[in-house]
Amino acid sequence: MEGARALFRQCPLLLPQDRHGMAYEGFVTAQGRDFHIRILLPMDFQLKNARIECSWHLKKILHRYQHILKQRLHSCPDLVSFMVELKTILEIALKNTPDLHIPRPPEYYSCLVRDLEILGWNKVAYVDTGLATVKLKAEDSSGRQHLITLKLNAKYPTEPPDCLVDFPVQFAVSWMPQNSLTDIYNQFLAALESLKEFWDAMDEIDGKTWVLEPENPTRSATTRRIAIGNNVSVNIEVDPRHPNMLPECYFLGADHVVNPLRIKLNNNMHLWDPEISLLQNLKDLLEIDFPPRAVLEKSDFAKDCGICYAYRLDGSTPDQVCDEPRCGQPFHQACLYEWLQCLPSSRQSFNVIFGACPYCSK
C-alpha cells in the first residue's frame, strides 16, 4: 500500500490496471507534457524482466537512451525508483532534442515575434521553423562579427532562453519576466566590449605571427602556440579578463634552445608594460622577433613527427624535440612514448621515460 502511494505521488497519471499491481497504464509527465506509457511486470515482480510499451513519440525521444533505461531497470529496487529515473532521463532527452517539435501556446509566438520586431529583423541571423532557436548577430567596435544562439522554451518570456556564445568567459544573462530579447542583446553587446582588448591582442598575434596551435582558433580560445624558430615555440595562456598582463608561458623545444629563452623571460619580467600590446611585450621580454607571416611559410615551422611522419595526430602536433643540437628532430609525445617503451635500453621513473632518440640515438 505504501508503494502504491509513493508511485501515485511521483506519477499521479499512472494507474494500476489489475488488483495484483502487475500492470500499469497512464501518462508520465516531463517539462509540462504528458506521454502515454504502459508497464507490465512479470509474476516475480522483477523489474529487469518488465515490459514497457509507449507511444511512438516517446519511443523516438528515448531512442538514444535505451541502454541507460535497461541499466536502470536492472538496478532499481522497485517501480517507484524506476519511474523517478525515467522522468529524469526524459527531462534530459527533451532538452537534448533540439529538432523535436514541441507545441507552444499562441502567446509564446506572438510575444516572440513582437520582441523580434522591436529588436529589428536586421539583427536576426537565423530562426528555425519551430521558432524555438534564434541566432542574433552583432559587430563589436573593432568590426568583428559575433553570434549569440538563443534556445527558447515554451515558458518564454517567464523564463529566459539558454544563451550560447563563443566567449572565453561565462556569459550569464540577467533576466526578469518583463524582459525581452532586446535586453539580452544589449547584455550581449556589453559583453563584447568587455572582451574587446582580449580579442584585439589575440587577433594581433594571429595576424602577425605563425600560430601552430590551435589551427583555427575560436573566439573562446585563450591559448596560442607561437613559432619562434625551427622546432621551437612558446605556448601562451592569456587571461581574457586581464589580457594586458603577463600570460602563462611554456616553451617547447630542445633544452639548449629554450633554456636561454626561459632565462630572458625571468630576468626581464619586470619590464612588462600593460600600456603596450601583448605581442610587443613578448618580443621585448624574450628579446626576439617572431618569424613574420609575410616572409616565411608555416611549413618552415610545422615539421612532421620523426616516427609517424605526420604533423597532426589525433589533433596534437609534435611537441617533443631531441635535445641534441645537431639533431633537433620533433616527435609527438604519444609516438615517442610508445617508441621508447619498446626499447630494452629505455628506463622509466614514475611517468617519465628516458631513452635514445630514434633519429640520432643520443
GROMACS .gro file of C-alpha atoms in nm:
model
  362
    1MET     CA    1   0.000   0.000   0.000
    2GLU     CA    2   0.282   0.238   0.086
    3GLY     CA    3   0.446   0.160  -0.250
    4ALA     CA    4   0.122   0.246  -0.433
    5ARG     CA    5   0.102   0.581  -0.252
    6ALA     CA    6   0.465   0.662  -0.337
    7LEU     CA    7   0.403   0.576  -0.701
    8PHE     CA    8   0.091   0.794  -0.706
    9ARG     CA    9   0.293   1.088  -0.565
   10GLN     CA   10   0.558   1.050  -0.836
   11CYS     CA   11   0.324   0.968  -1.126
   12PRO     CA   12  -0.038   1.057  -1.042
   13LEU     CA   13  -0.145   0.979  -1.401
   14LEU     CA   14  -0.003   0.625  -1.396
   15LEU     CA   15  -0.271   0.389  -1.260
   16PRO     CA   16  -0.279   0.014  -1.182
   17GLN     CA   17  -0.479  -0.194  -1.429
   18ASP     CA   18  -0.525  -0.502  -1.212
   19ARG     CA   19  -0.568  -0.583  -0.844
   20HIS     CA   20  -0.225  -0.751  -0.822
   21GLY     CA   21  -0.027  -0.443  -0.932
   22MET     CA   22   0.130  -0.620  -1.230
   23ALA     CA   23   0.009  -0.381  -1.500
   24TYR     CA   24   0.015   0.000  -1.501
   25GLU     CA   25  -0.103   0.237  -1.770
   26GLY     CA   26  -0.131   0.611  -1.797
   27PHE     CA   27   0.096   0.905  -1.851
   28VAL     CA   28   0.442   1.018  -1.736
   29THR     CA   29   0.490   1.395  -1.717
   30ALA     CA   30   0.805   1.589  -1.808
   31GLN     CA   31   0.850   1.958  -1.895
   32GLY     CA   32   0.475   2.011  -1.870
   33ARG     CA   33   0.397   1.739  -2.127
   34ASP     CA   34   0.223   1.404  -2.078
   35PHE     CA   35   0.348   1.088  -2.253
   36HIS     CA   36   0.144   0.767  -2.273
   37ILE     CA   37   0.312   0.461  -2.121
   38ARG     CA   38   0.222   0.104  -2.019
   39ILE     CA   39   0.431  -0.111  -1.781
   40LEU     CA   40   0.381  -0.487  -1.746
   41LEU     CA   41   0.554  -0.661  -1.454
   42PRO     CA   42   0.633  -1.037  -1.453
   43MET     CA   43   0.496  -1.283  -1.196
   44ASP     CA   44   0.807  -1.241  -0.977
   45PHE     CA   45   0.782  -0.858  -0.995
   46GLN     CA   46   1.148  -0.840  -1.113
   47LEU     CA   47   1.191  -0.505  -1.287
   48LYS     CA   48   1.469  -0.637  -1.511
   49ASN     CA   49   1.208  -0.859  -1.681
   50ALA     CA   50   0.942  -0.589  -1.707
   51ARG     CA   51   0.793  -0.490  -2.042
   52ILE     CA   52   0.747  -0.123  -2.126
   53GLU     CA   53   0.515  -0.008  -2.403
   54CYS     CA   54   0.483   0.355  -2.506
   55SER     CA   55   0.375   0.580  -2.790
   56TRP     CA   56   0.596   0.613  -3.097
   57HIS     CA   57   0.656   0.975  -2.992
   58LEU     CA   58   0.803   0.878  -2.655
   59LYS     CA   59   0.996   0.591  -2.814
   60LYS     CA   60   1.158   0.836  -3.056
   61ILE     CA   61   1.256   1.074  -2.774
   62LEU     CA   62   1.412   0.795  -2.564
   63HIS     CA   63   1.574   0.612  -2.856
   64ARG     CA   64   1.930   0.729  -2.768
   65TYR     CA   65   1.880   0.640  -2.400
   66GLN     CA   66   1.766   0.278  -2.436
   67HIS     CA   67   2.085   0.131  -2.285
   68ILE     CA   68   2.055   0.364  -1.983
   69LEU     CA   69   1.691   0.263  -1.930
   70LYS     CA   70   1.788  -0.106  -1.940
   71GLN     CA   71   2.058  -0.043  -1.681
   72ARG     CA   72   1.807   0.137  -1.458
   73LEU     CA   73   1.558  -0.149  -1.491
   74HIS     CA   74   1.826  -0.389  -1.369
   75SER     CA   75   1.949  -0.169  -1.083
   76CYS     CA   76   1.631  -0.006  -0.942
   77PRO     CA   77   1.482  -0.189  -0.643
   78ASP     CA   78   1.118  -0.105  -0.721
   79LEU     CA   79   0.886   0.058  -0.973
   80VAL     CA   80   0.878   0.391  -0.788
   81SER     CA   81   1.256   0.425  -0.810
   82PHE     CA   82   1.249   0.338  -1.179
   83MET     CA   83   0.980   0.597  -1.256
   84VAL     CA   84   1.189   0.865  -1.083
   85GLU     CA   85   1.485   0.763  -1.303
   86LEU     CA   86   1.264   0.752  -1.613
   87LYS     CA   87   1.137   1.107  -1.554
   88THR     CA   88   1.493   1.233  -1.506
   89ILE     CA   89   1.610   1.067  -1.828
   90LEU     CA   90   1.306   1.201  -2.013
   91GLU     CA   91   1.380   1.556  -1.893
   92ILE     CA   92   1.738   1.524  -2.023
   93ALA     CA   93   1.621   1.373  -2.353
   94LEU     CA   94   1.372   1.655  -2.412
   95LYS     CA   95   1.642   1.917  -2.350
   96ASN     CA   96   1.884   1.741  -2.587
   97THR     CA   97   1.637   1.701  -2.874
   98PRO     CA   98   1.653   2.040  -3.050
   99ASP     CA   99   1.469   1.923  -3.362
  100LEU     CA  100   1.171   1.792  -3.165
  101HIS     CA  101   0.860   1.995  -3.234
  102ILE     CA  102   0.704   2.093  -2.903
  103PRO     CA  103   0.365   2.260  -2.925
  104ARG     CA  104   0.373   2.601  -2.761
  105PRO     CA  105   0.091   2.831  -2.653
  106PRO     CA  106  -0.018   3.102  -2.902
  107GLU     CA  107   0.101   3.379  -2.668
  108TYR     CA  108   0.455   3.238  -2.693
  109TYR     CA  109   0.466   3.303  -3.069
  110SER     CA  110   0.301   3.644  -3.053
  111CYS     CA  111   0.541   3.754  -2.777
  112LEU     CA  112   0.849   3.624  -2.962
  113VAL     CA  113   0.754   3.782  -3.296
  114ARG     CA  114   0.680   4.113  -3.120
  115ASP     CA  115   1.022   4.102  -2.948
  116LEU     CA  116   1.198   4.029  -3.279
  117GLU     CA  117   1.021   4.319  -3.449
  118ILE     CA  118   1.120   4.556  -3.167
  119LEU     CA  119   1.479   4.432  -3.178
  120GLY     CA  120   1.494   4.459  -3.557
  121TRP     CA  121   1.499   4.179  -3.814
  122ASN     CA  122   1.834   4.307  -3.943
  123LYS     CA  123   1.991   4.168  -3.625
  124VAL     CA  124   1.848   3.818  -3.683
  125ALA     CA  125   2.083   3.570  -3.849
  126TYR     CA  126   1.865   3.258  -3.821
  127VAL     CA  127   1.529   3.137  -3.693
  128ASP     CA  128   1.427   2.771  -3.705
  129THR     CA  129   1.088   2.662  -3.838
  130GLY     CA  130   0.953   2.592  -3.488
  131LEU     CA  131   1.057   2.938  -3.359
  132ALA     CA  132   1.248   2.767  -3.079
  133THR     CA  133   1.602   2.862  -3.182
  134VAL     CA  134   1.706   3.214  -3.275
  135LYS     CA  135   2.054   3.334  -3.373
  136LEU     CA  136   2.132   3.704  -3.341
  137LYS     CA  137   2.431   3.876  -3.499
  138ALA     CA  138   2.633   4.172  -3.375
  139GLU     CA  139   2.950   4.360  -3.462
  140ASP     CA  140   3.189   4.484  -3.194
  141SER     CA  141   3.369   4.818  -3.211
  142SER     CA  142   3.666   4.654  -3.385
  143GLY     CA  143   3.446   4.524  -3.667
  144ARG     CA  144   3.442   4.158  -3.560
  145GLN     CA  145   3.125   3.961  -3.629
  146HIS     CA  146   2.968   3.760  -3.344
  147LEU     CA  147   2.666   3.534  -3.299
  148ILE     CA  148   2.451   3.451  -2.998
  149THR     CA  149   2.225   3.146  -3.017
  150LEU     CA  150   1.907   3.155  -2.809
  151LYS     CA  151   1.725   2.832  -2.720
  152LEU     CA  152   1.378   2.931  -2.605
  153ASN     CA  153   1.146   2.709  -2.405
  154ALA     CA  154   0.767   2.720  -2.406
  155LYS     CA  155   0.757   2.940  -2.093
  156TYR     CA  156   0.930   3.237  -2.259
  157PRO     CA  157   0.927   3.520  -2.151
  158THR     CA  158   0.858   3.399  -1.797
  159GLU     CA  159   1.182   3.203  -1.818
  160PRO     CA  160   1.494   3.321  -2.005
  161PRO     CA  161   1.629   3.135  -2.309
  162ASP     CA  162   1.953   2.938  -2.293
  163CYS     CA  163   2.226   3.156  -2.445
  164LEU     CA  164   2.516   3.003  -2.638
  165VAL     CA  165   2.812   3.228  -2.725
  166ASP     CA  166   3.171   3.181  -2.841
  167PHE     CA  167   3.324   3.355  -2.540
  168PRO     CA  168   3.636   3.274  -2.333
  169VAL     CA  169   3.436   3.354  -2.016
  170GLN     CA  170   3.092   3.257  -1.894
  171PHE     CA  171   2.805   3.465  -2.027
  172ALA     CA  172   2.529   3.485  -1.764
  173VAL     CA  173   2.211   3.669  -1.853
  174SER     CA  174   2.033   3.888  -1.600
  175TRP     CA  175   1.662   3.823  -1.658
  176MET     CA  176   1.322   3.931  -1.524
  177PRO     CA  177   0.985   3.808  -1.660
  178GLN     CA  178   0.921   4.151  -1.812
  179ASN     CA  179   1.250   4.143  -2.007
  180SER     CA  180   1.273   4.080  -2.381
  181LEU     CA  181   1.524   3.979  -2.649
  182THR     CA  182   1.640   4.340  -2.663
  183ASP     CA  183   1.762   4.315  -2.303
  184ILE     CA  184   1.962   4.000  -2.387
  185TYR     CA  185   2.100   4.165  -2.698
  186ASN     CA  186   2.216   4.470  -2.502
  187GLN     CA  187   2.386   4.247  -2.245
  188PHE     CA  188   2.549   4.062  -2.535
  189LEU     CA  189   2.683   4.391  -2.678
  190ALA     CA  190   2.818   4.495  -2.336
  191ALA     CA  191   2.996   4.159  -2.300
  192LEU     CA  192   3.150   4.201  -2.647
  193GLU     CA  193   3.300   4.535  -2.548
  194SER     CA  194   3.433   4.394  -2.220
  195LEU     CA  195   3.630   4.136  -2.423
  196LYS     CA  196   3.748   4.379  -2.692
  197GLU     CA  197   4.105   4.412  -2.560
  198PHE     CA  198   4.141   4.035  -2.531
  199TRP     CA  199   4.031   3.977  -2.890
  200ASP     CA  200   4.246   4.269  -3.013
  201ALA     CA  201   4.552   4.106  -2.852
  202MET     CA  202   4.473   3.760  -2.994
  203ASP     CA  203   4.397   3.900  -3.341
  204GLU     CA  204   4.735   4.076  -3.347
  205ILE     CA  205   4.910   3.751  -3.260
  206ASP     CA  206   4.709   3.558  -3.521
  207GLY     CA  207   4.780   3.820  -3.786
  208LYS     CA  208   5.149   3.888  -3.725
  209THR     CA  209   5.295   3.554  -3.609
  210TRP     CA  210   5.277   3.191  -3.711
  211VAL     CA  211   5.036   3.023  -3.472
  212LEU     CA  212   5.092   2.647  -3.472
  213GLU     CA  213   4.802   2.566  -3.240
  214PRO     CA  214   4.508   2.593  -3.240
  215GLU     CA  215   4.492   2.565  -3.617
  216ASN     CA  216   4.164   2.756  -3.647
  217PRO     CA  217   4.121   2.934  -3.313
  218THR     CA  218   3.770   3.014  -3.198
  219ARG     CA  219   3.682   3.334  -3.015
  220SER     CA  220   3.676   3.135  -2.690
  221ALA     CA  221   4.033   3.004  -2.730
  222THR     CA  222   4.271   3.158  -2.474
  223THR     CA  223   4.590   2.973  -2.578
  224ARG     CA  224   4.826   3.019  -2.869
  225ARG     CA  225   5.135   2.818  -2.958
  226ILE     CA  226   5.355   3.065  -3.146
  227ALA     CA  227   5.650   2.961  -3.364
  228ILE     CA  228   5.982   3.116  -3.258
  229GLY     CA  229   6.211   2.920  -3.487
  230ASN     CA  230   6.272   2.576  -3.631
  231ASN     CA  231   6.131   2.326  -3.378
  232VAL     CA  232   6.100   2.587  -3.102
  233SER     CA  233   5.780   2.762  -2.995
  234VAL     CA  234   5.612   2.923  -2.697
  235ASN     CA  235   5.266   2.833  -2.569
  236ILE     CA  236   5.087   3.125  -2.401
  237GLU     CA  237   4.770   3.121  -2.191
  238VAL     CA  238   4.606   3.466  -2.186
  239ASP     CA  239   4.367   3.579  -1.914
  240PRO     CA  240   4.064   3.717  -2.107
  241ARG     CA  241   3.976   3.947  -1.816
  242HIS     CA  242   4.329   4.091  -1.799
  243PRO     CA  243   4.476   4.050  -2.149
  244ASN     CA  244   4.744   4.314  -2.098
  245MET     CA  245   4.903   4.125  -1.808
  246LEU     CA  246   5.189   3.876  -1.844
  247PRO     CA  247   5.040   3.545  -1.969
  248GLU     CA  248   5.138   3.196  -1.864
  249CYS     CA  249   5.429   3.093  -2.090
  250TYR     CA  250   5.552   2.743  -2.166
  251PHE     CA  251   5.839   2.681  -2.408
  252LEU     CA  252   5.855   2.381  -2.639
  253GLY     CA  253   6.182   2.273  -2.796
  254ALA     CA  254   6.530   2.139  -2.723
  255ASP     CA  255   6.676   2.243  -2.388
  256HIS     CA  256   6.976   2.424  -2.538
  257VAL     CA  257   6.732   2.650  -2.730
  258VAL     CA  258   6.455   2.708  -2.478
  259ASN     CA  259   6.670   2.748  -2.164
  260PRO     CA  260   6.808   3.087  -2.279
  261LEU     CA  261   6.450   3.199  -2.353
  262ARG     CA  262   6.335   3.098  -2.005
  263ILE     CA  263   6.623   3.293  -1.851
  264LYS     CA  264   6.539   3.605  -2.055
  265LEU     CA  265   6.173   3.581  -1.956
  266ASN     CA  266   6.259   3.553  -1.587
  267ASN     CA  267   6.519   3.831  -1.598
  268ASN     CA  268   6.301   4.073  -1.796
  269MET     CA  269   5.966   4.005  -1.630
  270HIS     CA  270   5.978   4.339  -1.451
  271LEU     CA  271   5.983   4.519  -1.788
  272TRP     CA  272   5.631   4.410  -1.875
  273ASP     CA  273   5.431   4.720  -1.969
  274PRO     CA  274   5.050   4.688  -1.966
  275GLU     CA  275   5.027   5.006  -2.175
  276ILE     CA  276   5.171   4.835  -2.485
  277SER     CA  277   5.042   4.533  -2.674
  278LEU     CA  278   5.078   4.175  -2.558
  279LEU     CA  279   5.279   4.080  -2.866
  280GLN     CA  280   5.524   4.370  -2.830
  281ASN     CA  281   5.573   4.285  -2.462
  282LEU     CA  282   5.660   3.925  -2.551
  283LYS     CA  283   5.913   4.048  -2.806
  284ASP     CA  284   6.073   4.283  -2.555
  285LEU     CA  285   6.093   4.029  -2.273
  286LEU     CA  286   6.227   3.746  -2.488
  287GLU     CA  287   6.449   3.986  -2.688
  288ILE     CA  288   6.339   3.827  -3.015
  289ASP     CA  289   6.138   3.897  -3.328
  290PHE     CA  290   5.880   3.634  -3.406
  291PRO     CA  291   5.907   3.498  -3.762
  292PRO     CA  292   5.678   3.718  -3.975
  293ARG     CA  293   5.398   3.575  -4.183
  294ALA     CA  294   5.491   3.792  -4.480
  295VAL     CA  295   5.837   3.635  -4.522
  296LEU     CA  296   5.813   3.271  -4.409
  297GLU     CA  297   5.563   2.991  -4.462
  298LYS     CA  298   5.403   2.786  -4.187
  299SER     CA  299   5.567   2.475  -4.331
  300ASP     CA  300   5.903   2.622  -4.222
  301PHE     CA  301   5.799   2.552  -3.860
  302ALA     CA  302   5.537   2.278  -3.888
  303LYS     CA  303   5.777   1.982  -3.905
  304ASP     CA  304   5.640   1.630  -3.923
  305CYS     CA  305   5.690   1.377  -3.643
  306GLY     CA  306   6.006   1.171  -3.694
  307ILE     CA  307   5.817   0.849  -3.606
  308CYS     CA  308   5.474   0.862  -3.771
  309TYR     CA  309   5.578   1.115  -4.042
  310ALA     CA  310   5.261   1.318  -3.988
  311TYR     CA  311   5.215   1.665  -3.846
  312ARG     CA  312   4.878   1.618  -3.679
  313LEU     CA  313   4.796   1.306  -3.479
  314ASP     CA  314   4.451   1.300  -3.314
  315GLY     CA  315   4.457   1.680  -3.315
  316SER     CA  316   4.801   1.715  -3.150
  317THR     CA  317   5.121   1.838  -3.314
  318PRO     CA  318   5.484   1.736  -3.245
  319ASP     CA  319   5.580   1.886  -2.907
  320GLN     CA  320   5.887   1.680  -2.807
  321VAL     CA  321   6.225   1.770  -2.955
  322CYS     CA  322   6.559   1.588  -2.935
  323ASP     CA  323   6.800   1.784  -2.714
  324GLU     CA  324   7.098   1.703  -2.937
  325PRO     CA  325   7.184   2.038  -3.107
  326ARG     CA  326   7.280   1.867  -3.433
  327CYS     CA  327   6.952   1.671  -3.442
  328GLY     CA  328   6.653   1.866  -3.303
  329GLN     CA  329   6.402   1.624  -3.457
  330PRO     CA  330   6.044   1.678  -3.330
  331PHE     CA  331   5.807   1.399  -3.224
  332HIS     CA  332   5.455   1.357  -3.099
  333GLN     CA  333   5.463   1.279  -2.729
  334ALA     CA  334   5.244   0.971  -2.782
  335CYS     CA  335   5.466   0.840  -3.065
  336LEU     CA  336   5.787   0.896  -2.871
  337TYR     CA  337   5.650   0.738  -2.554
  338GLU     CA  338   5.538   0.426  -2.741
  339TRP     CA  339   5.871   0.406  -2.926
  340LEU     CA  340   6.080   0.436  -2.610
  341GLN     CA  341   5.867   0.180  -2.427
  342CYS     CA  342   5.961  -0.077  -2.690
  343LEU     CA  343   6.338  -0.020  -2.646
  344PRO     CA  344   6.505  -0.255  -2.395
  345SER     CA  345   6.763   0.017  -2.321
  346SER     CA  346   6.498   0.269  -2.204
  347ARG     CA  347   6.430   0.326  -1.837
  348GLN     CA  348   6.125   0.474  -1.666
  349SER     CA  349   6.095   0.676  -1.347
  350PHE     CA  350   5.732   0.728  -1.244
  351ASN     CA  351   5.565   0.878  -1.555
  352VAL     CA  352   5.890   0.993  -1.724
  353ILE     CA  353   6.067   0.763  -1.968
  354PHE     CA  354   6.433   0.806  -2.071
  355GLY     CA  355   6.585   0.661  -2.387
  356ALA     CA  356   6.772   0.715  -2.711
  357CYS     CA  357   6.649   0.943  -2.988
  358PRO     CA  358   6.504   0.740  -3.280
  359TYR     CA  359   6.698   0.965  -3.520
  360CYS     CA  360   7.044   1.031  -3.376
  361SER     CA  361   7.050   0.767  -3.098
  362LYS     CA  362   7.164   1.027  -2.840
   0.00000   0.00000   0.00000
